[in-house]
mmCIF file of C-alpha atoms in Angstrom:
data_model
loop_
_atom_site.group_PDB
_atom_site.id
_atom_site.type_symbol
_atom_site.label_atom_id
_atom_site.label_comp_id
_atom_site.label_asym_id
_atom_site.label_seq_id
_atom_site.Cartn_x
_atom_site.Cartn_y
_atom_site.Cartn_z
ATOM 1 C CA MET B 19 -2.747 -7.121 9.597
ATOM 2 C CA TYR B 20 -2.528 -6.266 5.902
ATOM 3 C CA TYR B 21 -6.273 -6.725 5.454
ATOM 4 C CA GLU B 22 -7.052 -4.474 8.407
ATOM 5 C CA PHE B 23 -4.990 -1.712 6.860
ATOM 6 C CA HIS B 24 -6.561 -2.242 3.449
ATOM 7 C CA ALA B 25 -10.058 -2.201 4.927
ATOM 8 C CA TYR B 26 -9.315 0.917 6.963
ATOM 9 C CA THR B 27 -8.294 2.843 3.834
ATOM 10 C CA LYS B 28 -11.271 1.873 1.660
ATOM 11 C CA LEU B 29 -13.614 4.443 0.141
ATOM 12 C CA PHE B 30 -17.392 3.989 0.379
ATOM 13 C CA GLU B 31 -20.005 5.544 -1.876
ATOM 14 C CA LYS B 32 -22.291 6.337 1.055
ATOM 15 C CA ILE B 33 -19.479 8.169 2.823
ATOM 16 C CA PRO B 34 -18.375 10.937 0.439
ATOM 17 C CA PHE B 35 -14.739 11.894 0.367
ATOM 18 C CA LYS B 36 -14.195 15.204 2.142
ATOM 19 C CA PRO B 37 -11.521 17.470 0.629
ATOM 20 C CA ARG B 38 -8.738 18.259 3.080
ATOM 21 C CA LYS B 39 -6.767 21.426 3.501
ATOM 22 C CA TYR B 40 -3.209 20.881 2.412
ATOM 23 C CA ASN B 41 -0.099 22.770 1.476
ATOM 24 C CA ILE B 42 -0.258 23.226 -2.297
ATOM 25 C CA LEU B 43 3.425 24.095 -2.543
ATOM 26 C CA ILE B 44 5.730 21.103 -2.205
ATOM 27 C CA LYS B 45 8.884 21.968 -0.325
ATOM 28 C CA PRO B 46 11.883 20.356 -2.052
ATOM 29 C CA LYS B 47 14.665 18.766 -0.072
ATOM 30 C CA ILE B 48 17.517 21.162 0.565
ATOM 31 C CA TYR B 49 21.125 20.065 0.769
ATOM 32 C CA ASN B 50 24.323 22.063 1.007
ATOM 33 C CA TYR B 51 25.395 20.963 -2.457
ATOM 34 C CA SER B 52 29.092 21.037 -3.173
ATOM 35 C CA LYS B 53 29.594 18.741 -6.145
ATOM 36 C CA SER B 54 27.107 18.234 -8.948
ATOM 37 C CA THR B 55 27.035 16.018 -12.033
ATOM 38 C CA LYS B 56 25.178 16.842 -15.216
ATOM 39 C CA LEU B 57 23.309 14.021 -16.907
ATOM 40 C CA GLU B 58 25.058 13.247 -20.212
ATOM 41 C CA VAL B 59 21.893 12.204 -22.040
ATOM 42 C CA SER B 60 21.774 10.677 -25.529
ATOM 43 C CA GLN B 61 19.666 12.962 -27.697
ATOM 44 C CA ASN B 62 18.985 10.498 -30.512
ATOM 45 C CA LYS B 63 18.246 7.369 -28.492
ATOM 46 C CA LYS B 64 15.446 5.224 -29.973
ATOM 47 C CA ILE B 65 13.839 2.315 -28.121
ATOM 48 C CA ASP B 66 11.093 0.096 -29.518
ATOM 49 C CA LEU B 67 8.526 0.026 -26.687
ATOM 50 C CA ILE B 68 6.559 -2.994 -27.965
ATOM 51 C CA LYS B 69 9.730 -5.039 -28.407
ATOM 52 C CA THR B 70 10.933 -3.957 -24.971
ATOM 53 C CA LEU B 71 7.676 -5.066 -23.340
ATOM 54 C CA LYS B 72 7.955 -8.446 -25.053
ATOM 55 C CA THR B 73 11.551 -9.077 -23.969
ATOM 56 C CA ARG B 74 11.691 -7.491 -20.508
ATOM 57 C CA GLU B 75 12.925 -9.793 -17.760
ATOM 58 C CA THR B 76 14.817 -9.479 -14.508
ATOM 59 C CA LYS B 77 18.512 -10.227 -15.037
ATOM 60 C CA ARG B 78 20.568 -10.948 -11.923
ATOM 61 C CA ASN B 79 23.793 -12.348 -13.371
ATOM 62 C CA PHE B 80 25.538 -9.025 -13.712
ATOM 63 C CA LYS B 81 29.027 -8.896 -15.178
ATOM 64 C CA LYS B 82 31.540 -6.947 -13.127
ATOM 65 C CA LYS B 83 32.088 -4.068 -15.538
ATOM 66 C CA THR B 84 32.373 -0.303 -15.691
ATOM 67 C CA MET B 85 29.171 1.339 -16.879
ATOM 68 C CA ASP B 86 29.332 4.345 -19.188
ATOM 69 C CA LEU B 87 28.088 7.615 -17.698
ATOM 70 C CA GLU B 88 25.890 8.062 -20.770
ATOM 71 C CA ILE B 89 24.046 4.804 -20.024
ATOM 72 C CA LEU B 90 23.492 5.800 -16.385
ATOM 73 C CA SER B 91 22.271 9.228 -17.524
ATOM 74 C CA ASP B 92 19.847 7.716 -20.046
ATOM 75 C CA VAL B 93 18.423 5.311 -17.463
ATOM 76 C CA ILE B 94 17.787 8.082 -14.961
ATOM 77 C CA TYR B 95 16.682 10.842 -17.314
ATOM 78 C CA TYR B 96 14.239 8.918 -19.479
ATOM 79 C CA SER B 97 12.746 7.057 -16.499
ATOM 80 C CA ILE B 98 11.985 10.252 -14.583
ATOM 81 C CA PHE B 99 11.749 13.267 -16.883
ATOM 82 C CA ASN B 100 9.934 14.275 -20.034
ATOM 83 C CA GLU B 101 9.642 17.510 -21.998
ATOM 84 C CA LYS B 102 6.895 18.910 -19.750
ATOM 85 C CA SER B 103 7.661 17.628 -16.264
ATOM 86 C CA ARG B 104 7.897 14.003 -15.120
ATOM 87 C CA ALA B 105 7.768 10.742 -17.049
ATOM 88 C CA TYR B 106 5.582 9.120 -14.408
ATOM 89 C CA PRO B 107 2.145 9.916 -12.920
ATOM 90 C CA SER B 108 1.715 10.874 -9.286
ATOM 91 C CA ALA B 109 -1.529 11.055 -7.305
ATOM 92 C CA GLY B 110 -2.549 14.698 -7.041
ATOM 93 C CA ALA B 111 0.836 15.711 -8.490
ATOM 94 C CA ARG B 112 2.261 15.413 -4.976
ATOM 95 C CA TYR B 113 5.461 13.626 -6.058
ATOM 96 C CA PRO B 114 6.320 12.049 -2.693
ATOM 97 C CA ILE B 115 9.126 9.875 -4.063
ATOM 98 C CA GLU B 116 12.707 11.051 -3.583
ATOM 99 C CA LEU B 117 15.496 9.368 -5.528
ATOM 100 C CA TYR B 118 19.055 8.598 -4.510
ATOM 101 C CA LEU B 119 21.830 7.093 -6.605
ATOM 102 C CA ALA B 120 24.558 4.762 -5.342
ATOM 103 C CA VAL B 121 27.500 4.642 -7.751
ATOM 104 C CA PHE B 122 29.746 1.583 -7.582
ATOM 105 C CA ASN B 123 31.423 1.358 -10.985
ATOM 106 C CA VAL B 124 30.610 4.114 -13.482
ATOM 107 C CA LYS B 125 33.117 5.733 -15.849
ATOM 108 C CA ASN B 126 34.027 9.353 -15.025
ATOM 109 C CA MET B 127 31.905 9.334 -11.876
ATOM 110 C CA LYS B 128 33.099 9.106 -8.286
ATOM 111 C CA LYS B 129 31.861 6.252 -6.128
ATOM 112 C CA GLY B 130 29.386 7.409 -3.535
ATOM 113 C CA ILE B 131 25.814 8.296 -2.656
ATOM 114 C CA TYR B 132 24.096 10.969 -4.738
ATOM 115 C CA TYR B 133 20.790 12.817 -4.559
ATOM 116 C CA ILE B 134 18.774 13.203 -7.774
ATOM 117 C CA ASN B 135 17.143 16.616 -7.746
ATOM 118 C CA GLN B 136 13.986 16.273 -9.824
ATOM 119 C CA LYS B 137 13.541 20.036 -9.975
ATOM 120 C CA THR B 138 16.924 20.898 -11.468
ATOM 121 C CA LYS B 139 17.566 17.544 -13.229
ATOM 122 C CA MET B 140 21.003 17.458 -11.613
ATOM 123 C CA ILE B 141 22.765 14.832 -9.495
ATOM 124 C CA PHE B 142 24.514 15.956 -6.318
ATOM 125 C CA LEU B 143 27.192 14.051 -4.431
ATOM 126 C CA LEU B 144 26.215 13.584 -0.775
ATOM 127 C CA LYS B 145 28.751 11.028 0.440
ATOM 128 C CA GLU B 146 31.895 10.038 -1.434
ATOM 129 C CA GLY B 147 33.196 6.492 -0.974
ATOM 130 C CA ASP B 148 32.650 2.843 -1.790
ATOM 131 C CA TYR B 149 29.330 1.787 -0.218
ATOM 132 C CA GLN B 150 28.807 -1.415 -2.183
ATOM 133 C CA ASP B 151 29.502 -3.679 0.795
ATOM 134 C CA ASP B 152 27.157 -1.613 2.968
ATOM 135 C CA ILE B 153 24.349 -1.900 0.426
ATOM 136 C CA PHE B 154 25.069 -5.618 -0.021
ATOM 137 C CA LYS B 155 24.378 -6.002 3.705
ATOM 138 C CA ILE B 156 21.346 -3.696 3.604
ATOM 139 C CA SER B 157 19.832 -5.748 0.765
ATOM 140 C CA GLN B 158 20.086 -8.985 2.785
ATOM 141 C CA ASN B 159 23.317 -10.138 1.124
ATOM 142 C CA GLN B 160 21.723 -10.705 -2.273
ATOM 143 C CA PHE B 161 24.559 -11.829 -4.545
ATOM 144 C CA PHE B 162 23.867 -9.654 -7.610
ATOM 145 C CA THR B 163 24.418 -6.429 -5.666
ATOM 146 C CA LYS B 164 28.146 -7.236 -5.538
ATOM 147 C CA ASN B 165 28.498 -6.888 -9.313
ATOM 148 C CA ALA B 166 26.041 -4.045 -9.888
ATOM 149 C CA SER B 167 27.413 -0.879 -11.480
ATOM 150 C CA PHE B 168 24.942 1.410 -9.723
ATOM 151 C CA ALA B 169 21.701 1.386 -7.754
ATOM 152 C CA ILE B 170 18.666 3.615 -7.342
ATOM 153 C CA ILE B 171 17.186 3.965 -3.857
ATOM 154 C CA MET B 172 13.653 5.324 -3.609
ATOM 155 C CA THR B 173 12.406 6.985 -0.472
ATOM 156 C CA ALA B 174 8.987 8.412 0.330
ATOM 157 C CA ASN B 175 7.839 11.562 2.055
ATOM 158 C CA PHE B 176 4.417 10.133 2.905
ATOM 159 C CA GLU B 177 3.019 13.359 4.339
ATOM 160 C CA ARG B 178 3.067 15.072 0.940
ATOM 161 C CA THR B 179 0.337 12.735 -0.275
ATOM 162 C CA ILE B 180 -1.398 11.875 3.003
ATOM 163 C CA GLU B 181 -2.051 15.524 3.860
ATOM 164 C CA LYS B 182 -4.250 15.668 0.749
ATOM 165 C CA TYR B 183 -5.813 12.193 0.664
ATOM 166 C CA GLY B 184 -5.707 11.082 4.273
ATOM 167 C CA GLU B 185 -4.566 7.565 5.235
ATOM 168 C CA ARG B 186 -5.516 6.266 1.801
ATOM 169 C CA GLY B 187 -2.647 8.356 0.486
ATOM 170 C CA TYR B 188 -0.283 5.663 1.778
ATOM 171 C CA ARG B 189 -1.557 3.423 -1.019
ATOM 172 C CA TYR B 190 -0.934 6.115 -3.595
ATOM 173 C CA VAL B 191 2.666 6.635 -2.516
ATOM 174 C CA LEU B 192 3.480 2.966 -3.118
ATOM 175 C CA ILE B 193 1.708 3.077 -6.480
ATOM 176 C CA ASP B 194 3.861 6.085 -7.412
ATOM 177 C CA ALA B 195 6.984 4.069 -6.660
ATOM 178 C CA GLY B 196 5.680 1.266 -8.858
ATOM 179 C CA HIS B 197 5.210 3.646 -11.789
ATOM 180 C CA ILE B 198 8.803 4.842 -11.484
ATOM 181 C CA GLY B 199 10.149 1.334 -11.015
ATOM 182 C CA GLN B 200 8.507 0.075 -14.201
ATOM 183 C CA ASN B 201 10.046 2.960 -16.136
ATOM 184 C CA PHE B 202 13.478 1.947 -14.864
ATOM 185 C CA CYS B 203 12.850 -1.674 -15.846
ATOM 186 C CA LEU B 204 11.739 -0.816 -19.376
ATOM 187 C CA ILE B 205 14.458 1.745 -20.095
ATOM 188 C CA SER B 206 17.092 -0.722 -18.857
ATOM 189 C CA GLU B 207 15.741 -3.465 -21.100
ATOM 190 C CA GLY B 208 15.716 -1.088 -24.054
ATOM 191 C CA LEU B 209 19.360 -0.148 -23.373
ATOM 192 C CA LYS B 210 20.351 -3.823 -22.995
ATOM 193 C CA ILE B 211 21.499 -3.636 -19.384
ATOM 194 C CA GLY B 212 20.269 -5.628 -16.404
ATOM 195 C CA CYS B 213 17.844 -4.308 -13.804
ATOM 196 C CA VAL B 214 16.679 -5.945 -10.562
ATOM 197 C CA PRO B 215 13.939 -4.384 -8.377
ATOM 198 C CA VAL B 216 14.375 -5.149 -4.665
ATOM 199 C CA GLY B 217 11.780 -4.823 -1.932
ATOM 200 C CA GLY B 218 13.584 -6.914 0.672
ATOM 201 C CA PHE B 219 16.082 -4.813 2.631
ATOM 202 C CA TYR B 220 16.811 -3.714 6.186
ATOM 203 C CA ASP B 221 14.821 -0.490 6.451
ATOM 204 C CA ASN B 222 16.647 1.105 9.367
ATOM 205 C CA LEU B 223 20.072 0.465 7.837
ATOM 206 C CA ALA B 224 18.973 1.972 4.536
ATOM 207 C CA ASN B 225 17.527 5.019 6.278
ATOM 208 C CA LYS B 226 20.741 5.446 8.243
ATOM 209 C CA LEU B 227 22.888 5.250 5.110
ATOM 210 C CA LEU B 228 20.897 8.108 3.583
ATOM 211 C CA ASN B 229 20.642 10.076 6.854
ATOM 212 C CA LEU B 230 16.860 10.243 6.579
ATOM 213 C CA SER B 231 14.530 11.873 9.066
ATOM 214 C CA ASP B 232 11.471 10.053 10.416
ATOM 215 C CA SER B 233 9.286 11.809 7.844
ATOM 216 C CA GLU B 234 11.132 10.082 4.989
ATOM 217 C CA GLN B 235 11.495 6.326 4.636
ATOM 218 C CA THR B 236 13.230 3.967 2.187
ATOM 219 C CA ILE B 237 10.653 1.931 0.251
ATOM 220 C CA TYR B 238 12.316 0.474 -2.860
ATOM 221 C CA MET B 239 15.722 -0.313 -4.354
ATOM 222 C CA MET B 240 16.801 -1.108 -7.907
ATOM 223 C CA PHE B 241 20.151 -2.468 -9.073
ATOM 224 C CA PHE B 242 21.680 -2.090 -12.544
ATOM 225 C CA GLY B 243 24.587 -3.818 -14.242
ATOM 226 C CA GLY B 244 26.057 -5.201 -17.422
ATOM 227 C CA VAL B 245 24.761 -8.533 -18.753
#
């Protein structure tokens, strides 16, 4: 099955790629925002990239501890944003990946599900409450999720990329998620906190938790905690 899909989305030199008509403007998600949180970013944070690459590893033995809001802000901000636009590449600048934040144990931040608006660089509370047990179940009862301080849930609006690149765009969307995920891994290592990428989860339960439409699907989860 996987090979059939891969073969179907190949490009061939004797069959030139035909440009497609597509909507240049990307419509952002719109929520009826009521409560927003500003990222409290460290302005003088310095991380040695070479050292971080040498020492990066997945750490699952999280300690049950309260994470500082500044650490959460640094992880999110420096993984996603830069001075010009985004800290990660995206095929055709289509930016199909949407980002949600699940807060379990962060100082001065309410527990709940948040939406990260990549246009405004703000975090908006969607659902207040303790969803750690729900996400533990969604992630196939993986033990480390119980002690995580927060999690990032990536979803994809596939049509943003596919309308430009056709079915091959599906590949590009997953590559986009990989770019973002590596940023999260490296920033976490540089800040000395644990980070676990997760691809094994119950898709329909995750989509239900986030109230997603059929055009948007959960594709990746990442958990963060003290080590």
